[in-house]
Amino acid sequence: MDEFMQAALAEPEQGRLTGAIPVGSVLVKEGYIIGRGHNKRVQYGDPITHAEIDCLRNAGRIGNYQGTTLYSTLMPCCMCAGAVVQFGIKKVLAGESATFPGAKEFMESHDVEVVD
Ligand SMILES: [Zn+2]
């Protein structure tokens, strides 16, 4: 398996004991992980903190997202897909879309390469 998807899969382990929804995400640029996150909706009582949003927040304000790839263990939802399009992230690798179809078509309609 891809080393970055393995890193995304490792993220939810941190939250498992606190009842987290097990979704993880990493942002990669030029072969390095520049942000990582996991779903914290349960722990924070926060409907916004999906894994992808947590990852983008932890990456900080990087300015230019050209050449970045977002990895997520689950196909990004409409909100996270909106962030992908808004920030100009051009490639998304999703671990799976069987349990949740996400917003693959929306991202593809905005020239994002989505690998499921
Ligand atoms: Zn989401």
Coordinates of C-alpha atoms and ligand atoms in Angstrom, one line a residue, residues 48 50-53 75-81 100, ligand 1:
I48 CA -17.2 20.6 10.9
H50 CA -13.9 16.0 9.4
A51 CA -10.5 14.4 8.8
E52 CA -9.8 16.4 5.7
I53 CA -10.7 19.7 7.4
M75 CA -14.1 9.6 -0.2
P76 CA -14.5 13.3 0.8
C77 CA -18.0 14.6 1.4
C78 CA -19.5 17.7 -0.2
M79 CA -18.0 20.0 2.4
C80 CA -14.5 18.6 2.2
A81 CA -14.7 18.4 -1.6
F100 CA -19.9 6.5 1.7
Ligands
ZN1 ZN -16.0 15.8 5.0

